[in-house]
Coordinates of C-alpha atoms in Angstrom, one line a residue:
Chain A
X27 CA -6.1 -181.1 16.9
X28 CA -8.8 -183.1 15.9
X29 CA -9.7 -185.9 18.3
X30 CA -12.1 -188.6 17.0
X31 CA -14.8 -189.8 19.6
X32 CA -17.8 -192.1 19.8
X33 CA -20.7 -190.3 18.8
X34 CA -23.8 -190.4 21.2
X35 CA -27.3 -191.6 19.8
X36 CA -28.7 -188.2 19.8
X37 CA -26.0 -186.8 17.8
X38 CA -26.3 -189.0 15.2
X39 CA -29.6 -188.5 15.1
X40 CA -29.5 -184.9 14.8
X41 CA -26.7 -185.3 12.2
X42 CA -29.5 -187.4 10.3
X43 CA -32.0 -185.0 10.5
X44 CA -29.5 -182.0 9.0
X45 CA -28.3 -184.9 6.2
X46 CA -31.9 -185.2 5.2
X47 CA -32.3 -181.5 4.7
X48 CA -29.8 -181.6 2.2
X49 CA -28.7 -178.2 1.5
X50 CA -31.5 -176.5 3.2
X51 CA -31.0 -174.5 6.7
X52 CA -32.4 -175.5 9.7
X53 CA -33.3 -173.9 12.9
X54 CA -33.0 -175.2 16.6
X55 CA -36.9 -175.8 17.5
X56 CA -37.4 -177.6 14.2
X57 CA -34.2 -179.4 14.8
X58 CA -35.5 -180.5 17.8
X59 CA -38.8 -181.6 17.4
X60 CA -37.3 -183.8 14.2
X61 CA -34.7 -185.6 16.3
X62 CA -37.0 -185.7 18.9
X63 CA -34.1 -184.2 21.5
X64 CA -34.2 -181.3 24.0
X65 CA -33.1 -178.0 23.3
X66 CA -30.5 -178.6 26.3
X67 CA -28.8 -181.1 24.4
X68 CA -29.2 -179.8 21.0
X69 CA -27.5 -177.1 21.5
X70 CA -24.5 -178.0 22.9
X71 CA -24.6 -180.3 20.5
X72 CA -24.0 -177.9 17.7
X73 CA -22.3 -175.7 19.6
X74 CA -19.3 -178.7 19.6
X75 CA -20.0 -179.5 15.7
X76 CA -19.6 -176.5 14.6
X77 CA -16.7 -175.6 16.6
X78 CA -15.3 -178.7 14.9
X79 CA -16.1 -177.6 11.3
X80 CA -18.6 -180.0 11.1
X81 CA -21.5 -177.4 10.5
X82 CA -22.1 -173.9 9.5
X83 CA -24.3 -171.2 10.8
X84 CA -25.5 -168.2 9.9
X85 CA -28.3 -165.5 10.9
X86 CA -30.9 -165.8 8.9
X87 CA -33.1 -162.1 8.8
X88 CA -37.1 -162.9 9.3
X89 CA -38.9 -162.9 5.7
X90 CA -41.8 -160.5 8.4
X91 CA -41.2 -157.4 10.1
X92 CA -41.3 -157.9 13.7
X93 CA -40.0 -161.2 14.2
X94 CA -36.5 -162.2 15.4
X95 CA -33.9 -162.9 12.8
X96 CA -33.0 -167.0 13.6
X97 CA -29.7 -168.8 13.7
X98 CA -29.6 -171.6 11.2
X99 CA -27.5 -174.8 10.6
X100 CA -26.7 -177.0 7.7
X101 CA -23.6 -179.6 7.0
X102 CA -20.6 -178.6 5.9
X103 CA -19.2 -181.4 3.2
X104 CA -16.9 -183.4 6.0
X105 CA -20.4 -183.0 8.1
X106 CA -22.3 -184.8 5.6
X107 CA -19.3 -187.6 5.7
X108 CA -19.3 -187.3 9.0
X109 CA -23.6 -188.0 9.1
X110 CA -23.0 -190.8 6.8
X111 CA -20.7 -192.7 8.5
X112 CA -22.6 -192.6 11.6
X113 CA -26.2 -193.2 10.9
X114 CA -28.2 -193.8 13.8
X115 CA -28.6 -197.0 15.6
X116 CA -25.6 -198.1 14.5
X117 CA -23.9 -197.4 17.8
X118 CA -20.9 -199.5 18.9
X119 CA -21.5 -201.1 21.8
X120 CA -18.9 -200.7 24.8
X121 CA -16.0 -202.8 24.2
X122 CA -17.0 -204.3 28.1
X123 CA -19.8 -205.9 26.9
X124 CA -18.3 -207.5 24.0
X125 CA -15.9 -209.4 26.5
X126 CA -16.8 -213.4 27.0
X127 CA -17.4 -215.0 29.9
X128 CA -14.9 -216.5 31.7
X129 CA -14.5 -218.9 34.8
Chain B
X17 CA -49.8 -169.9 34.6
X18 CA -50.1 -166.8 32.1
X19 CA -49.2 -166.7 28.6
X20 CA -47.4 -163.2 29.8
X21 CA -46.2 -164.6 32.6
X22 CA -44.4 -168.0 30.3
X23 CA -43.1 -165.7 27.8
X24 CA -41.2 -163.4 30.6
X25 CA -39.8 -166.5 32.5
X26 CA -38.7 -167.8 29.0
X27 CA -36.9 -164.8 28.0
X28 CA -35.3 -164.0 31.6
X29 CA -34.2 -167.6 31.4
X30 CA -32.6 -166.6 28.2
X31 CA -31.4 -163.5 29.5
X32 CA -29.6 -165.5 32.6
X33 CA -28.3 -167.4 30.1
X34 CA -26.7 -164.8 27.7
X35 CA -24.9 -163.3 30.6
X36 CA -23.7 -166.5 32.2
X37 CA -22.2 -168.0 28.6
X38 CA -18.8 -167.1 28.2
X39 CA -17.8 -164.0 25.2
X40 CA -17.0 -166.6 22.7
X41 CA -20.2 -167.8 22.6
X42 CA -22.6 -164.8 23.4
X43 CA -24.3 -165.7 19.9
X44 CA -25.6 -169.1 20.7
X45 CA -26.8 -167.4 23.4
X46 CA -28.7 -165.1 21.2
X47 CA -29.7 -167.9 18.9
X48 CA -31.8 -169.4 22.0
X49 CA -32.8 -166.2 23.0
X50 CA -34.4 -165.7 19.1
X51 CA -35.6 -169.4 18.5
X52 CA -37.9 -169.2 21.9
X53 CA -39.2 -165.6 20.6
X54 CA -40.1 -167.3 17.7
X55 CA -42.0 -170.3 19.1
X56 CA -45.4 -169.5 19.0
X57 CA -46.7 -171.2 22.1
X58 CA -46.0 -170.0 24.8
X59 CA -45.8 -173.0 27.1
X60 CA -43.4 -174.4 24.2
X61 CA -41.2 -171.6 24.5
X62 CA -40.7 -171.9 28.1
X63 CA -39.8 -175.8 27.9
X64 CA -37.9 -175.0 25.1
X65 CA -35.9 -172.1 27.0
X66 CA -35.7 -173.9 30.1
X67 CA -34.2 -176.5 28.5
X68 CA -31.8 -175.0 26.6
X69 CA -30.5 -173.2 30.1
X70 CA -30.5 -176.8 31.7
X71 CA -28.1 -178.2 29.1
X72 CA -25.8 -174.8 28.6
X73 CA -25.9 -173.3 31.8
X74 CA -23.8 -175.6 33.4
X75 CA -21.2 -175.6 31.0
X76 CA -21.6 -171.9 31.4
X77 CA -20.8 -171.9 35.2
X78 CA -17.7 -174.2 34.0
X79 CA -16.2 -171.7 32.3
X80 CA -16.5 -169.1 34.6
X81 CA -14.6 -171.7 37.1
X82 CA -11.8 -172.4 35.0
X83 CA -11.0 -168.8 34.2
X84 CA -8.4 -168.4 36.4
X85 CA -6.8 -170.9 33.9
X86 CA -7.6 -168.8 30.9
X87 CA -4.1 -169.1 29.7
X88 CA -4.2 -172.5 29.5
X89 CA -7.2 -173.8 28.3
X90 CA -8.8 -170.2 26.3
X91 CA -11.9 -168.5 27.0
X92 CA -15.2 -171.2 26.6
X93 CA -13.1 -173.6 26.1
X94 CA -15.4 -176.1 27.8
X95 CA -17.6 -175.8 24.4
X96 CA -14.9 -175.5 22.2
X97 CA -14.2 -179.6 21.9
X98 CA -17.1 -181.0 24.0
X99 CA -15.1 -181.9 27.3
X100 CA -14.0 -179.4 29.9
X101 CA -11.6 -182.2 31.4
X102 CA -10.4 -183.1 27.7
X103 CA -9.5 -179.6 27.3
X104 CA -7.9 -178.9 30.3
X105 CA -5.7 -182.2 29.5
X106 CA -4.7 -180.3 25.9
X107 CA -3.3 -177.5 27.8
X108 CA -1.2 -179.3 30.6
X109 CA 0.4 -181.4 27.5
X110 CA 1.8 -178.3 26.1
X111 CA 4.4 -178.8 29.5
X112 CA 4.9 -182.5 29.4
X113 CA 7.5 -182.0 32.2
X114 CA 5.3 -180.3 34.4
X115 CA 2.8 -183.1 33.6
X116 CA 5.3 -185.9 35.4
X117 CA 5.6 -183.1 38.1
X118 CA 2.0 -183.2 39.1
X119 CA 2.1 -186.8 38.8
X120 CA 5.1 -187.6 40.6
X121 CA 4.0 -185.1 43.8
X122 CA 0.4 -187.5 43.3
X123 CA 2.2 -190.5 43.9
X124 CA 4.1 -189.4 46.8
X125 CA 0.9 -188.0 48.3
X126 CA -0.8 -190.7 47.7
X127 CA 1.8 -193.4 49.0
X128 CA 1.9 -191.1 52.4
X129 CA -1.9 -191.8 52.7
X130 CA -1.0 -195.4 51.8
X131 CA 1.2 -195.1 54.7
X132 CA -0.6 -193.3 57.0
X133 CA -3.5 -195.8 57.1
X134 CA -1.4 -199.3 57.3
X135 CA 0.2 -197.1 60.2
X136 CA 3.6 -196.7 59.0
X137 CA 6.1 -194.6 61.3
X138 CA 5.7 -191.0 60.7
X139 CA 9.5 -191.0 60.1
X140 CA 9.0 -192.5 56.6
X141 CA 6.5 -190.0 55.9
X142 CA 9.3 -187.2 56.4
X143 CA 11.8 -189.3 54.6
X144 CA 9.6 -189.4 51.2
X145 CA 8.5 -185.9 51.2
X146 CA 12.1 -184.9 51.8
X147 CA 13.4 -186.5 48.8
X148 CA 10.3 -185.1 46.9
X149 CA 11.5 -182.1 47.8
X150 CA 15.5 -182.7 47.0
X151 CA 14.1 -184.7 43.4
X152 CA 12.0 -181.9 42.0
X153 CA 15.0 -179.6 43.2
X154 CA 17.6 -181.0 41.2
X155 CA 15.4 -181.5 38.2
X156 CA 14.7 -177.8 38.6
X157 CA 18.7 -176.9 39.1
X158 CA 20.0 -179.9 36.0
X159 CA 17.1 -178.6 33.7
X160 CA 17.8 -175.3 34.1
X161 CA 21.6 -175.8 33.9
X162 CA 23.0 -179.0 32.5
X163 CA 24.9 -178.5 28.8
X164 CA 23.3 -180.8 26.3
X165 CA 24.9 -183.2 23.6
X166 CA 26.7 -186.0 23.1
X167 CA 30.0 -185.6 24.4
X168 CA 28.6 -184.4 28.0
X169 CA 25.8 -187.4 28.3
X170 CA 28.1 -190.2 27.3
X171 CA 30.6 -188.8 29.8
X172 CA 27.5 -188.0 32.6
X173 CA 26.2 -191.6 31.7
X174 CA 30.0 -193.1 32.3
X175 CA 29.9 -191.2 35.7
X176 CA 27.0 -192.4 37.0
X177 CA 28.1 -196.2 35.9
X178 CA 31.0 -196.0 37.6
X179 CA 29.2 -195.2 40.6
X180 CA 27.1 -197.9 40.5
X181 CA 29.8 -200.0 40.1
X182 CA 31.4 -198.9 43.1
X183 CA 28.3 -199.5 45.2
X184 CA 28.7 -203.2 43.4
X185 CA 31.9 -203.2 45.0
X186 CA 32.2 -201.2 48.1
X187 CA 28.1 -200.3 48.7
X188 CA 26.8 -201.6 52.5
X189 CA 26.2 -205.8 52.3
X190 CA 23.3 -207.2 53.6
X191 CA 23.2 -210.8 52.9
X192 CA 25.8 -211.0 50.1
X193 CA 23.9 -207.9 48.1
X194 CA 25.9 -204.8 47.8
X195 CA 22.9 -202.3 46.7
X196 CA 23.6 -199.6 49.2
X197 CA 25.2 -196.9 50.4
X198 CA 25.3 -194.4 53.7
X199 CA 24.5 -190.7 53.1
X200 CA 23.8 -188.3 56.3
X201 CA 22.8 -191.7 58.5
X202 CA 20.2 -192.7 54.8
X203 CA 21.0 -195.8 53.4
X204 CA 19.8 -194.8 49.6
X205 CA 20.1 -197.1 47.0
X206 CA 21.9 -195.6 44.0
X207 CA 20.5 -197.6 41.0
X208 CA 16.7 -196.2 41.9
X209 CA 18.1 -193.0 41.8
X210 CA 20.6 -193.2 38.4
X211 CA 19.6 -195.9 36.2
X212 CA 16.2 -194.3 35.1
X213 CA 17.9 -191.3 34.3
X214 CA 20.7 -193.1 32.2
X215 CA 18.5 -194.8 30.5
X216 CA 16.5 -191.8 29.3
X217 CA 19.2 -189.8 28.9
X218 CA 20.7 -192.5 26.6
X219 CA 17.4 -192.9 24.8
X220 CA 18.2 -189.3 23.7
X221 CA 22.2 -189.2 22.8
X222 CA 23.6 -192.0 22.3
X223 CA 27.3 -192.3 21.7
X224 CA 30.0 -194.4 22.2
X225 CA 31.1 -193.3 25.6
X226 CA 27.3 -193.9 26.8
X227 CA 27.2 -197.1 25.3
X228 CA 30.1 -197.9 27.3
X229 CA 28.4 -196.3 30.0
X230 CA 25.4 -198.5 30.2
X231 CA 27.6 -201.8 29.7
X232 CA 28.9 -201.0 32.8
X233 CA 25.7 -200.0 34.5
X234 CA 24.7 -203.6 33.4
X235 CA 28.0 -205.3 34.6
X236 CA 27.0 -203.3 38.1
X237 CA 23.8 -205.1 38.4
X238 CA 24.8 -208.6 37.7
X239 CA 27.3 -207.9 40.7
X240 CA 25.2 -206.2 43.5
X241 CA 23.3 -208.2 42.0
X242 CA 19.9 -206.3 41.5
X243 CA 17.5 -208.3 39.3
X244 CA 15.1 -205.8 39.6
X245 CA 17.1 -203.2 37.8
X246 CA 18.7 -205.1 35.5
X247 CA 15.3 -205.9 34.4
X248 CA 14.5 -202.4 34.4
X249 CA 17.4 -202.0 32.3
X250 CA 16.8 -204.8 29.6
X251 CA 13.4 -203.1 29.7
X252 CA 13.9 -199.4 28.7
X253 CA 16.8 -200.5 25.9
X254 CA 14.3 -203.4 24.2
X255 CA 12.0 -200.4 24.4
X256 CA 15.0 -198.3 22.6
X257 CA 16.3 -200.9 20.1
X258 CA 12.5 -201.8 19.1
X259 CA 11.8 -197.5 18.2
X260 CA 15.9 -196.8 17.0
X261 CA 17.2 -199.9 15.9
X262 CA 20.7 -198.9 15.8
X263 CA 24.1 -200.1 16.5
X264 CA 24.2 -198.4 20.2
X265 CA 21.1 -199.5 21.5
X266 CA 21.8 -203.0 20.5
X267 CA 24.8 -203.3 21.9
X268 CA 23.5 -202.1 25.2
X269 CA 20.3 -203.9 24.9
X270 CA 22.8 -207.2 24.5
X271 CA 25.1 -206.6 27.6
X272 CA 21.5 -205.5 30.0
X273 CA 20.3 -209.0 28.5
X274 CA 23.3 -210.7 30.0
X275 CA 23.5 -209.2 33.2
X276 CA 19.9 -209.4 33.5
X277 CA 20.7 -213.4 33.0
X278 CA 23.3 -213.1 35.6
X279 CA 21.0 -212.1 38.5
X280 CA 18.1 -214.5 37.4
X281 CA 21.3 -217.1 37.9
X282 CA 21.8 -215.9 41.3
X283 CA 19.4 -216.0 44.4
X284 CA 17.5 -213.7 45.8
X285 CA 17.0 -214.4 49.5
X286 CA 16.3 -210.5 50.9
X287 CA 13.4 -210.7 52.8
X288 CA 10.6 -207.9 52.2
X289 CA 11.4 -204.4 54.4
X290 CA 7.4 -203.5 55.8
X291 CA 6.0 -200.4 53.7
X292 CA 8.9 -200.8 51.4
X293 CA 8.1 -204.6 49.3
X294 CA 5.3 -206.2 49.0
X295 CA 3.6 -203.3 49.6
X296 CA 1.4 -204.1 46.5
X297 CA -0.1 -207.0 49.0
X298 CA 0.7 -205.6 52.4
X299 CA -1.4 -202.4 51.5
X300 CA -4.7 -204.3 50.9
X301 CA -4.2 -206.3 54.0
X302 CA -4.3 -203.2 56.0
X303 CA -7.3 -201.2 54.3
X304 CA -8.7 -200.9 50.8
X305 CA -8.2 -197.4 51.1
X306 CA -4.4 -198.2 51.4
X307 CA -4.6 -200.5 48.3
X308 CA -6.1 -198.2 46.1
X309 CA -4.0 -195.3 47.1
X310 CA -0.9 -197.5 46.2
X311 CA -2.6 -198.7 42.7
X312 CA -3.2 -194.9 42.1
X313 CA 0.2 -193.7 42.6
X314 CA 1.4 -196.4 40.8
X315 CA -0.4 -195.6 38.0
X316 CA 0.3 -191.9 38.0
X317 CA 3.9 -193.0 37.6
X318 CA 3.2 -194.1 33.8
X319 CA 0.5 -191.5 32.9
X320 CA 3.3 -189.1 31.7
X321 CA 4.6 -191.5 29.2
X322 CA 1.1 -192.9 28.4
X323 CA 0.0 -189.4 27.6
X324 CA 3.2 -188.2 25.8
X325 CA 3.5 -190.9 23.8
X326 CA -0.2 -190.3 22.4
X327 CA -0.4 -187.0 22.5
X328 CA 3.6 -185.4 21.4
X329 CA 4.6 -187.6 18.5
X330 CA 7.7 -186.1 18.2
X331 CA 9.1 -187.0 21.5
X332 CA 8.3 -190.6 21.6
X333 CA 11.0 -192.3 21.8
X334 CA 11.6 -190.3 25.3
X335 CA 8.2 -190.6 26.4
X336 CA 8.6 -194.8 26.1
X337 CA 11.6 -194.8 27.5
X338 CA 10.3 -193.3 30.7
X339 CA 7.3 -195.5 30.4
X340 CA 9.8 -198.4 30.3
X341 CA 12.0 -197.6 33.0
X342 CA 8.8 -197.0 35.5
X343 CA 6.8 -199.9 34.3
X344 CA 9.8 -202.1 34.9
X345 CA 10.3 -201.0 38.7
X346 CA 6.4 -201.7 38.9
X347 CA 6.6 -205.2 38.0
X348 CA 9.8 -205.9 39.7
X349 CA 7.6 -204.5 42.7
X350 CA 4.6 -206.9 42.5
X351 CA 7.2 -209.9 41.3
X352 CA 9.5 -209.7 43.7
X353 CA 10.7 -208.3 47.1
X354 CA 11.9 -205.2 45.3
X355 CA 10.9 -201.4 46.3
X356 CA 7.6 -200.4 45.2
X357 CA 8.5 -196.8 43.8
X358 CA 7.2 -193.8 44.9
X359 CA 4.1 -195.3 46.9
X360 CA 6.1 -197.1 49.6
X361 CA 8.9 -195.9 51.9
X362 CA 12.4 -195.1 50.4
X363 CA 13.3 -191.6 48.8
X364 CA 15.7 -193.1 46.0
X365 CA 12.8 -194.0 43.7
X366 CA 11.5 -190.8 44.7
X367 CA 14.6 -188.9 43.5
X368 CA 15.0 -190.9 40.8
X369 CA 11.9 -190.6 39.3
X370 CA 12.4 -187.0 39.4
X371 CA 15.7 -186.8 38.0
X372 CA 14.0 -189.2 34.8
X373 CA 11.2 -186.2 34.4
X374 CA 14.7 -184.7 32.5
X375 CA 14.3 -186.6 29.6
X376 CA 10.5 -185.1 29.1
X377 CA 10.5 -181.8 26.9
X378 CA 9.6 -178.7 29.0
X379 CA 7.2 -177.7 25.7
X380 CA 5.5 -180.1 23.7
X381 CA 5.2 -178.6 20.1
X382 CA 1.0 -179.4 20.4
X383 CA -1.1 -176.3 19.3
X384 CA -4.8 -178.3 20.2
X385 CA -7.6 -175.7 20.1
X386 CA -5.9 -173.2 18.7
X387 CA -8.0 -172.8 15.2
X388 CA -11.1 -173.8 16.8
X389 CA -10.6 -171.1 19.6
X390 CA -10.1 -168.7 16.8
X391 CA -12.9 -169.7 14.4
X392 CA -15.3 -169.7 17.4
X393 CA -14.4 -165.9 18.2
X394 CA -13.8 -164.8 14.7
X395 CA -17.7 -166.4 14.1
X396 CA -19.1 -164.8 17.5
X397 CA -18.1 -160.9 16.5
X398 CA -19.6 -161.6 13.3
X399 CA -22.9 -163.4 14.2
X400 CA -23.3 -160.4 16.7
X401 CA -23.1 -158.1 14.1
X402 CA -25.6 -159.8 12.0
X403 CA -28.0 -160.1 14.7
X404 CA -27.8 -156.6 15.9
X405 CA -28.3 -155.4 12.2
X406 CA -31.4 -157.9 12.2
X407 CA -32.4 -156.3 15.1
X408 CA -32.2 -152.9 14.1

């Protein structure tokens, strides 16, 4: 069941960062260093996306010999809805702080 | 520090890491494992593993926790929708009935705390857990083996009227109010314990005979009279007519409306019963602690029906009927000098509560998690494979 929750700054701004690459793959340290997030959050991060169909992965085999092969991501097409519709800084603020005043 | 010496910490951090994350998600392990081999500087790798372990690793351990609970929430299932608690609230909504079972023994639990702090006599704290024990009984003895349709809940719904009405007019009087009766040396009031359930029960069949059932019921409560339930009453069938809209619940809705006006007619001059009324005010007087044990309980008695009626779509009209009835008794509580369910002394709301879990579906038909559990496993085997082919 899908369940529709407030996205967190740094998810939106890793979802900006895998919008930008358009089709292209991207890997965990590069995604990182873009969005400027640890690797700790990242990747529970995509963990939860893609477990929500909101990205794909795939192992990716090292164009060198003796390098590890690396996981990479990229939107799938309600992913790149998904980034769109939640562009960063454009979180909504708690509904607590949007109460007035009273006396 | 030595590069040597950064690049092994990284990897054993990684290594820790892939054996603490559950099956399901052995391959993000590897992912980390392959991105830090693949960072070139060695001080970079480390943070870069370290952190990776500082944001999984506890989800890890999480998992490992909540294995004994497998069956309900699936392996790494604290991963699979981004909340451990969230999941774990999936699963226990597959057994709505069991849900209102765990919150119902909550509220009694917490109400004996309430008790036990404002120093109520240890008496009432055998009386309520005695009638938790005699509700959840029957409900496991009529769930098990009560027929179903019409013709049986009209007639069970008549049956329990009439005995309301006899308590209206032969029940124990205390001050002109006949709400009472004597079993085994317990004055129990009969409308706590029956009303809730023929209300949900006639949210679910409604017939003739039941409609005549409840006219009575609401006949009985302009006599005791109990503006409390006949509130409770008006309550649960707006609740009805407003999700059915047919002839039944209107008709019911009509008569609750006019017995309800009855007792508004007539005073209400009880005086509150310590640990039983008021309690809503009495509570805080005595200790916080009290108060926000009694607010607790209280609120546990609606999360069933708050839960259900977001969460099982097809049983709504059941899950707001409960909801209803309970919210009714709750306000009637911090209105008037009228039992405060559950939380304060008296085992009829107790039983009655229970016997209203009836109307709640042993098995919700919700399947959350399922496809995600499956796509997750399905994507591990294969991005295992892959990566043990890349590594070959």
């Amino acid at each position: 069941m899908s369940r529709t929750r407030a996205l967190s700054p740094h998810a939106r701004t890793v979802l900006a960062v895998l919008l930008d690459a358009g089709g292209q793959w991207s890997h965990g340290y590069e995604l990182a260093r873009l969005a400027d997030v640890k690797s700790g959050t990242l990747y529970p991060l995509l963990i939860r996306l893609e477990a929500q169909g909101y990205l794909e992965a795939e192992w990716q085999q090292p164009a060198e010999g003796g390098r590890p092969p690396r996981h990479a991501y990229r939107l799938t097409a309600t992913g790149v809805q998904l980034a769109r519709a939640n562009p960063p800084g454009h979180a909504v603020p708690p509904a607590g702080r949007r109460r007035e005043a009273t006396i | 520090m030595s590069a040597g010496l950064r690049r092994g910490l990284a990897d054993f951090a990684c290594r820790a890491l892939q054996a603490t994350l559950p099956p399901s998600l052995h391959s993000w392990g590897w992912a980390v494992r392959c991105e830090t081999a693949g960072i070139p500087d060695d001080t970079k790798a480390l943070l870069f593993a370290l952190d990776s372990v500082c944001g999984l690793m506890p989800r890890a351990v999480a998992s490992h926790l909540l294995q004994p609970f497998a069956s309900l929430i699936g392996d790494g299932a604290p991963f699979s929708e981004g909340s451990t608690s969230m999941t774990v609230f999936d699963a226990a909504m597959r057994r709505p009935r069991a849900v209102g079972v765990a919150c119902a023994i909550g509220a009694v639990v917490l109400g004996l705390a309430h008790m036990v702090i404002a120093g109520a006599p240890t008496r009432y704290l055998g009386v309520n857990v005695g009638a938790l024990v005699i509700g959840l009984t029957m409900l496991a003895l009529i769930g098990r083996t009560a027929p179903t349709g019409r013709q049986w809940t009209g007639g069970a719904i008549l049956a329990m009227a009439a005995a309301l009405l006899a308590t209206a007019l032969a029940g124990i009087e205390v001050e002109g109010v006949l709400r009472w009766v004597r079993i085994g040396g317990f004055a129990i009031q009969p409308s706590l314990i029956l009303l809730p359930l023929m209300i949900v029960v006639f949210s679910q069949a409604r017939s003739v005979v039941a409609t005549a059932g409840i006219i009575v019921a609401a006949a009985a409560m302009a006599l005791q009279p109990d503006r409390a339930m006949a509130g409770m009453l008006v309550l649960g069938l707006a609740t009805l007519t407003l999700l059915c809209r047919d002839r039944q619940s209107i008709v019911a809705l009509a008569a609750s409306v006019a017995g309800f006006a009855v007792t508004l007619a007539r005073a209400d001059t009880l005086l509150a019963v310590p640990y039983v009324e008021r309690v809503f005010y009495s509570s805080f007087d005595a200790h916080a602690g009290a108060g926000l044990a009694v607010l607790g309980g209280l609120a546990l008695l609606l999360v069933p029906a708050i839960v259900g009626w977001r969460r099982d779509a097809g049983n709504r009209v059941a899950y707001a009927a409960l909801g209803a009835v309970w919210l009714a008794a709750i306000m009637a509580a911090a209105l008037g000098n009228y039992p405060t369910p559950m939380v304060g002394y008296g085992g009829s709301a107790i039983i009655g509560y229970a016997l209203s879990l009836l109307a709640l579906p042993k098995r919700a038909g919700v399947h959350a998690g399922v496809a995600s559990r499956t796509h997750g496993e399905t994507d591990s085997t294969l991005s295992d494979r892959h990566l043990l082919v890349g590594l070959a």
